[in-house]
mmCIF file of C-alpha atoms and ligand atoms in Angstrom:
data_model
loop_
_atom_site.group_PDB
_atom_site.id
_atom_site.type_symbol
_atom_site.label_atom_id
_atom_site.label_comp_id
_atom_site.label_asym_id
_atom_site.label_seq_id
_atom_site.Cartn_x
_atom_site.Cartn_y
_atom_site.Cartn_z
ATOM 1 C CA MET I 753 20.422 -84.649 72.332
ATOM 2 C CA LEU I 754 22.357 -87.075 70.149
ATOM 3 C CA GLN I 755 20.228 -88.384 67.260
ATOM 4 C CA ALA I 756 22.585 -90.704 65.391
ATOM 5 C CA LEU I 757 26.090 -92.088 65.028
ATOM 6 C CA ILE I 758 27.246 -92.432 61.444
ATOM 7 C CA PHE I 759 30.157 -94.768 60.847
ATOM 8 C CA ASP I 760 32.711 -95.174 58.119
ATOM 9 C CA LEU I 761 33.231 -98.893 57.418
ATOM 10 C CA ASP I 762 36.790 -99.681 56.297
ATOM 11 C CA GLY I 763 39.100 -99.161 59.274
ATOM 12 C CA VAL I 764 36.291 -98.337 61.725
ATOM 13 C CA ILE I 765 33.872 -101.287 61.751
ATOM 14 C CA THR I 766 36.419 -103.786 60.404
ATOM 15 C CA ASP I 767 40.065 -103.669 59.385
ATOM 16 C CA THR I 768 39.678 -103.977 55.610
ATOM 17 C CA ALA I 769 42.051 -101.029 55.064
ATOM 18 C CA HIS I 770 45.031 -103.394 54.927
ATOM 19 C CA LEU I 771 43.208 -105.671 52.453
ATOM 20 C CA HIS I 772 42.673 -102.682 50.120
ATOM 21 C CA PHE I 773 46.414 -102.039 50.484
ATOM 22 C CA ILE I 774 47.423 -105.619 49.627
ATOM 23 C CA ALA I 775 45.173 -105.609 46.530
ATOM 24 C CA TRP I 776 46.367 -102.191 45.297
ATOM 25 C CA GLN I 777 50.003 -103.061 46.010
ATOM 26 C CA SER I 778 49.898 -106.125 43.748
ATOM 27 C CA VAL I 779 48.051 -104.336 40.924
ATOM 28 C CA ALA I 780 50.338 -101.287 41.159
ATOM 29 C CA ALA I 781 53.455 -103.522 41.075
ATOM 30 C CA GLU I 782 52.239 -104.918 37.733
ATOM 31 C CA LEU I 783 52.185 -101.333 36.433
ATOM 32 C CA GLY I 784 55.738 -100.834 37.701
ATOM 33 C CA ILE I 785 54.653 -98.718 40.683
ATOM 34 C CA GLN I 786 55.744 -99.602 44.230
ATOM 35 C CA ILE I 787 53.355 -98.191 46.831
ATOM 36 C CA ASP I 788 54.166 -97.979 50.514
ATOM 37 C CA GLU I 789 52.207 -97.408 53.723
ATOM 38 C CA GLU I 790 52.377 -93.626 53.247
ATOM 39 C CA VAL I 791 50.659 -93.825 49.850
ATOM 40 C CA ASN I 792 48.126 -96.222 51.385
ATOM 41 C CA GLN I 793 47.266 -93.647 54.063
ATOM 42 C CA SER I 794 46.369 -91.163 51.334
ATOM 43 C CA LEU I 795 44.015 -93.716 49.700
ATOM 44 C CA LYS I 796 41.860 -94.179 52.803
ATOM 45 C CA GLY I 797 38.294 -92.984 52.280
ATOM 46 C CA ILE I 798 38.949 -92.319 48.587
ATOM 47 C CA SER I 799 36.835 -94.049 45.911
ATOM 48 C CA ARG I 800 38.217 -96.897 43.781
ATOM 49 C CA MET I 801 38.794 -94.845 40.612
ATOM 50 C CA ALA I 802 40.162 -91.849 42.539
ATOM 51 C CA SER I 803 42.570 -94.224 44.320
ATOM 52 C CA LEU I 804 43.846 -95.476 40.967
ATOM 53 C CA GLU I 805 44.401 -91.887 39.797
ATOM 54 C CA ARG I 806 46.447 -91.161 42.948
ATOM 55 C CA ILE I 807 48.547 -94.292 42.432
ATOM 56 C CA LEU I 808 49.209 -93.375 38.783
ATOM 57 C CA GLN I 809 50.145 -89.861 39.865
ATOM 58 C CA PHE I 810 52.500 -91.225 42.552
ATOM 59 C CA GLY I 811 54.123 -93.522 39.959
ATOM 60 C CA GLY I 812 54.440 -90.749 37.338
ATOM 61 C CA LYS I 813 52.118 -92.589 34.941
ATOM 62 C CA VAL I 814 49.225 -90.144 34.590
ATOM 63 C CA GLY I 815 47.838 -90.028 31.020
ATOM 64 C CA LEU I 816 49.387 -93.358 29.970
ATOM 65 C CA PHE I 817 46.130 -95.350 30.113
ATOM 66 C CA SER I 818 42.771 -95.021 28.359
ATOM 67 C CA VAL I 819 39.541 -94.886 30.382
ATOM 68 C CA ALA I 820 38.768 -98.501 29.417
ATOM 69 C CA GLU I 821 42.243 -99.605 30.568
ATOM 70 C CA LYS I 822 41.791 -97.810 33.902
ATOM 71 C CA VAL I 823 38.397 -99.447 34.422
ATOM 72 C CA ALA I 824 40.031 -102.830 33.747
ATOM 73 C CA ILE I 825 42.863 -102.113 36.235
ATOM 74 C CA ALA I 826 40.377 -101.022 38.935
ATOM 75 C CA SER I 827 38.280 -104.095 38.329
ATOM 76 C CA ARG I 828 41.387 -106.321 38.631
ATOM 77 C CA LYS I 829 42.113 -104.665 41.986
ATOM 78 C CA ASN I 830 38.535 -105.263 43.088
ATOM 79 C CA ASP I 831 38.638 -108.965 42.137
ATOM 80 C CA ARG I 832 41.720 -109.397 44.344
ATOM 81 C CA TYR I 833 40.172 -107.365 47.157
ATOM 82 C CA VAL I 834 36.925 -109.376 47.056
ATOM 83 C CA ALA I 835 38.939 -112.625 47.139
ATOM 84 C CA LEU I 836 40.699 -111.361 50.295
ATOM 85 C CA LEU I 837 37.301 -110.512 51.832
ATOM 86 C CA GLY I 838 36.439 -114.226 51.754
ATOM 87 C CA SER I 839 38.022 -114.681 55.182
ATOM 88 C CA LEU I 840 35.795 -112.017 56.805
ATOM 89 C CA GLY I 841 33.342 -113.050 59.533
ATOM 90 C CA PRO I 842 31.785 -111.720 62.770
ATOM 91 C CA GLU I 843 35.174 -112.214 64.481
ATOM 92 C CA SER I 844 36.558 -109.531 62.120
ATOM 93 C CA ILE I 845 34.517 -106.751 63.760
ATOM 94 C CA LEU I 846 36.975 -104.347 65.414
ATOM 95 C CA PRO I 847 37.153 -104.373 69.251
ATOM 96 C CA GLY I 848 34.358 -102.503 71.040
ATOM 97 C CA ILE I 849 32.208 -101.914 67.944
ATOM 98 C CA ALA I 850 29.657 -104.722 68.448
ATOM 99 C CA SER I 851 28.949 -103.734 72.067
ATOM 100 C CA LEU I 852 28.757 -100.036 71.120
ATOM 101 C CA LEU I 853 26.181 -100.804 68.404
ATOM 102 C CA ASP I 854 24.110 -102.746 70.985
ATOM 103 C CA GLU I 855 24.341 -99.818 73.409
ATOM 104 C CA LEU I 856 23.262 -97.285 70.753
ATOM 105 C CA ARG I 857 20.361 -99.502 69.744
ATOM 106 C CA SER I 858 19.185 -99.887 73.364
ATOM 107 C CA ARG I 859 19.296 -96.088 73.775
ATOM 108 C CA GLY I 860 17.270 -95.512 70.595
ATOM 109 C CA ILE I 861 20.117 -93.645 68.859
ATOM 110 C CA GLY I 862 20.157 -93.999 65.073
ATOM 111 C CA ILE I 863 22.965 -95.997 63.456
ATOM 112 C CA GLY I 864 24.113 -95.060 59.964
ATOM 113 C CA LEU I 865 26.845 -95.992 57.501
ATOM 114 C CA ALA I 866 28.729 -93.560 55.249
ATOM 115 C CA SER I 867 31.213 -95.723 53.365
ATOM 116 C CA ALA I 868 32.676 -94.953 49.942
ATOM 117 C CA SER I 869 32.951 -98.690 49.310
ATOM 118 C CA LEU I 870 30.741 -100.329 46.700
ATOM 119 C CA ASN I 871 31.454 -103.561 48.607
ATOM 120 C CA ALA I 872 29.905 -102.200 51.840
ATOM 121 C CA PRO I 873 26.613 -104.205 51.718
ATOM 122 C CA GLY I 874 28.516 -107.490 51.219
ATOM 123 C CA ILE I 875 30.979 -106.667 53.999
ATOM 124 C CA LEU I 876 28.215 -105.830 56.512
ATOM 125 C CA GLN I 877 26.529 -109.100 55.609
ATOM 126 C CA ALA I 878 29.754 -111.104 56.119
ATOM 127 C CA LEU I 879 30.178 -109.432 59.535
ATOM 128 C CA GLY I 880 26.561 -110.250 60.456
ATOM 129 C CA LEU I 881 25.833 -106.542 61.010
ATOM 130 C CA THR I 882 23.329 -105.701 58.253
ATOM 131 C CA ALA I 883 20.353 -105.529 60.631
ATOM 132 C CA MET I 884 22.205 -103.231 63.064
ATOM 133 C CA PHE I 885 22.247 -100.316 60.620
ATOM 134 C CA ASP I 886 19.146 -98.152 60.315
ATOM 135 C CA TYR I 887 20.397 -96.551 57.117
ATOM 136 C CA CYS I 888 23.367 -97.060 54.791
ATOM 137 C CA ALA I 889 24.180 -94.303 52.294
ATOM 138 C CA ASP I 890 24.516 -95.834 48.820
ATOM 139 C CA ALA I 891 28.083 -95.157 47.579
ATOM 140 C CA SER I 892 27.015 -95.714 43.959
ATOM 141 C CA ARG I 893 24.705 -92.667 44.154
ATOM 142 C CA ILE I 894 27.284 -90.297 45.623
ATOM 143 C CA THR I 895 28.726 -87.859 43.081
ATOM 144 C CA CYS I 896 31.382 -86.110 45.208
ATOM 145 C CA SER I 897 33.599 -88.375 47.306
ATOM 146 C CA LYS I 898 35.138 -87.543 50.712
ATOM 147 C CA PRO I 899 36.392 -84.918 51.705
ATOM 148 C CA ASP I 900 33.113 -83.592 50.270
ATOM 149 C CA PRO I 901 30.366 -83.942 52.921
ATOM 150 C CA GLU I 902 27.810 -85.426 50.471
ATOM 151 C CA ILE I 903 27.865 -89.018 51.794
ATOM 152 C CA PHE I 904 27.513 -87.939 55.459
ATOM 153 C CA LEU I 905 24.677 -85.559 54.579
ATOM 154 C CA ALA I 906 22.976 -88.383 52.632
ATOM 155 C CA ALA I 907 23.241 -90.624 55.717
ATOM 156 C CA CYS I 908 21.779 -87.880 57.969
ATOM 157 C CA ALA I 909 18.898 -87.370 55.524
ATOM 158 C CA GLY I 910 18.247 -91.125 55.350
ATOM 159 C CA LEU I 911 18.065 -91.221 59.151
ATOM 160 C CA SER I 912 15.911 -88.035 59.261
ATOM 161 C CA ALA I 913 18.574 -86.567 61.562
ATOM 162 C CA THR I 914 20.004 -83.035 61.841
ATOM 163 C CA PRO I 915 23.792 -83.060 61.132
ATOM 164 C CA GLN I 916 24.540 -80.917 64.207
ATOM 165 C CA ARG I 917 22.903 -83.624 66.361
ATOM 166 C CA CYS I 918 24.975 -86.448 64.839
ATOM 167 C CA ILE I 919 28.472 -87.810 65.355
ATOM 168 C CA GLY I 920 30.552 -89.216 62.492
ATOM 169 C CA VAL I 921 33.336 -91.758 63.071
ATOM 170 C CA GLU I 922 36.247 -92.010 60.641
ATOM 171 C CA ASP I 923 39.783 -93.412 60.268
ATOM 172 C CA ALA I 924 40.672 -91.312 57.204
ATOM 173 C CA GLN I 925 41.770 -87.678 57.057
ATOM 174 C CA ALA I 926 39.481 -87.124 54.036
ATOM 175 C CA GLY I 927 36.650 -88.575 56.118
ATOM 176 C CA ILE I 928 37.259 -86.212 59.052
ATOM 177 C CA ALA I 929 37.188 -83.288 56.605
ATOM 178 C CA ALA I 930 33.875 -84.606 55.190
ATOM 179 C CA ILE I 931 32.302 -84.912 58.661
ATOM 180 C CA ASN I 932 33.480 -81.447 59.683
ATOM 181 C CA ALA I 933 32.157 -79.926 56.447
ATOM 182 C CA SER I 934 28.759 -81.570 57.029
ATOM 183 C CA GLY I 935 28.316 -79.767 60.367
ATOM 184 C CA MET I 936 28.408 -83.040 62.316
ATOM 185 C CA VAL I 937 30.666 -83.692 65.316
ATOM 186 C CA SER I 938 33.734 -85.743 64.332
ATOM 187 C CA ILE I 939 35.549 -88.619 66.002
ATOM 188 C CA GLY I 940 38.811 -89.804 64.431
ATOM 189 C CA ILE I 941 40.297 -93.244 65.022
ATOM 190 C CA GLY I 942 44.059 -93.275 64.450
ATOM 191 C CA ALA I 943 47.261 -91.766 65.772
ATOM 192 C CA THR I 944 48.034 -89.495 62.812
ATOM 193 C CA LEU I 945 44.611 -87.842 62.319
ATOM 194 C CA THR I 946 44.156 -84.121 62.838
ATOM 195 C CA ASP I 947 41.140 -81.776 63.111
ATOM 196 C CA ALA I 948 38.733 -84.286 64.706
ATOM 197 C CA ASP I 949 36.584 -83.015 67.623
ATOM 198 C CA LEU I 950 37.778 -86.132 69.460
ATOM 199 C CA ARG I 951 40.717 -88.324 68.417
ATOM 200 C CA LEU I 952 41.097 -91.857 69.726
ATOM 201 C CA ASN I 953 43.853 -94.397 69.175
ATOM 202 C CA SER I 954 41.604 -97.395 68.575
ATOM 203 C CA THR I 955 37.963 -98.495 68.399
ATOM 204 C CA GLU I 956 38.390 -99.988 71.889
ATOM 205 C CA GLU I 957 38.396 -96.412 73.196
ATOM 206 C CA LEU I 958 35.129 -95.616 71.397
ATOM 207 C CA THR I 959 32.835 -96.155 74.378
ATOM 208 C CA TRP I 960 29.365 -94.777 75.141
ATOM 209 C CA ARG I 961 30.867 -92.804 78.061
ATOM 210 C CA ARG I 962 33.271 -90.957 75.736
ATOM 211 C CA ILE I 963 30.551 -90.317 73.140
ATOM 212 C CA ALA I 964 28.137 -88.919 75.754
ATOM 213 C CA GLY I 965 30.938 -86.719 77.172
ATOM 214 C CA LEU I 966 31.762 -85.348 73.714
ATOM 215 C CA MET I 967 28.127 -84.499 73.022
ATOM 216 C CA GLU I 968 27.846 -82.750 76.393
ATOM 217 C CA LEU I 969 30.920 -80.623 75.615
ATOM 218 C CA THR I 970 29.561 -79.768 72.166
ATOM 219 C CA ASP I 971 26.175 -78.781 73.618
ATOM 220 C CA ARG I 972 27.880 -76.547 76.200
ATOM 221 C CA ALA I 973 30.047 -74.876 73.526
ATOM 222 C CA THR I 974 26.933 -74.232 71.394
ATOM 223 C CA ALA I 975 25.080 -72.761 74.399
ATOM 224 C CA VAL I 976 28.034 -70.407 75.163
ATOM 225 C CA ARG I 977 28.102 -69.187 71.520
ATOM 226 C CA ARG I 978 24.369 -68.321 71.638
HETATM 227 C C1 BG6 G 1270 36.782 -96.756 51.332
HETATM 228 C C2 BG6 G 1270 38.225 -97.163 51.539
HETATM 229 O O1 BG6 G 1270 36.026 -97.132 52.433
HETATM 230 O O2 BG6 G 1270 36.255 -97.401 50.171
HETATM 231 C C3 BG6 G 1270 39.032 -96.873 50.281
HETATM 232 O O3 BG6 G 1270 38.756 -96.435 52.637
HETATM 233 C C4 BG6 G 1270 38.395 -97.565 49.087
HETATM 234 O O4 BG6 G 1270 40.357 -97.328 50.487
HETATM 235 C C5 BG6 G 1270 36.943 -97.113 48.959
HETATM 236 O O5 BG6 G 1270 39.095 -97.259 47.897
HETATM 237 C C6 BG6 G 1270 36.210 -97.774 47.798
HETATM 238 O O6 BG6 G 1270 36.080 -99.147 48.065
HETATM 239 P P1 BG6 G 1270 35.594 -100.210 47.009
HETATM 240 O O7 BG6 G 1270 35.294 -101.426 47.854
HETATM 241 O O8 BG6 G 1270 34.353 -99.667 46.361
HETATM 242 O O9 BG6 G 1270 36.689 -100.424 46.030
HETATM 243 MG MG1 MG G 1271 37.913 -95.813 56.467
#
């Protein structure tokens, strides 16, 4: 029996991944670092400060900035990102997500959020989805970021759900690793992801029928192992 679906936000509920990219690209360019789509892929699911460290590493500039300077750079990136979020509204919810949330609600299945973004509450509000989530893990209280399972386990605990009875949905490789490490069943959205229990090309394919089928397969595999 499925107890809850726990969603990542950026790239799963709404396409903010490219807004993070635009904001980082402009800040990185000011530091003399050109980042491309490949670097951006490696930033998905990674916290703000960890993203900055990766960018500095990519640009060969590790150790050149003090902690205070790095905080200022990250905050500059966030100001630009938040400005870009201004255009977000209910029409920015990715295809299929709103109807899936309705379906889960009508079936009494818990709905959780496990996003590394400190902007998550504001984004859910802009999308008009705050009331749809039964529990949102608080990114500011998480000490180990994805691929560590901490945020998914915090969401399960907040929903009083057993990880093995929950599905996590992610668009980042670090996120899939976090879900798998938590003991939950994983669904990956994106062509390049590996290791997910089910991989889909887009949120449009994330239907109740597919979710129910995945849970049935998982239950059968568990029964065979017993
Ligand atoms: C994740 C994104 O959801 O949130 C990352 O995939 C981002 O790209 C991280 O760095 C932190 O977001 P924020 O909004 O706190 O800077
Ligand atoms: Mg994401």
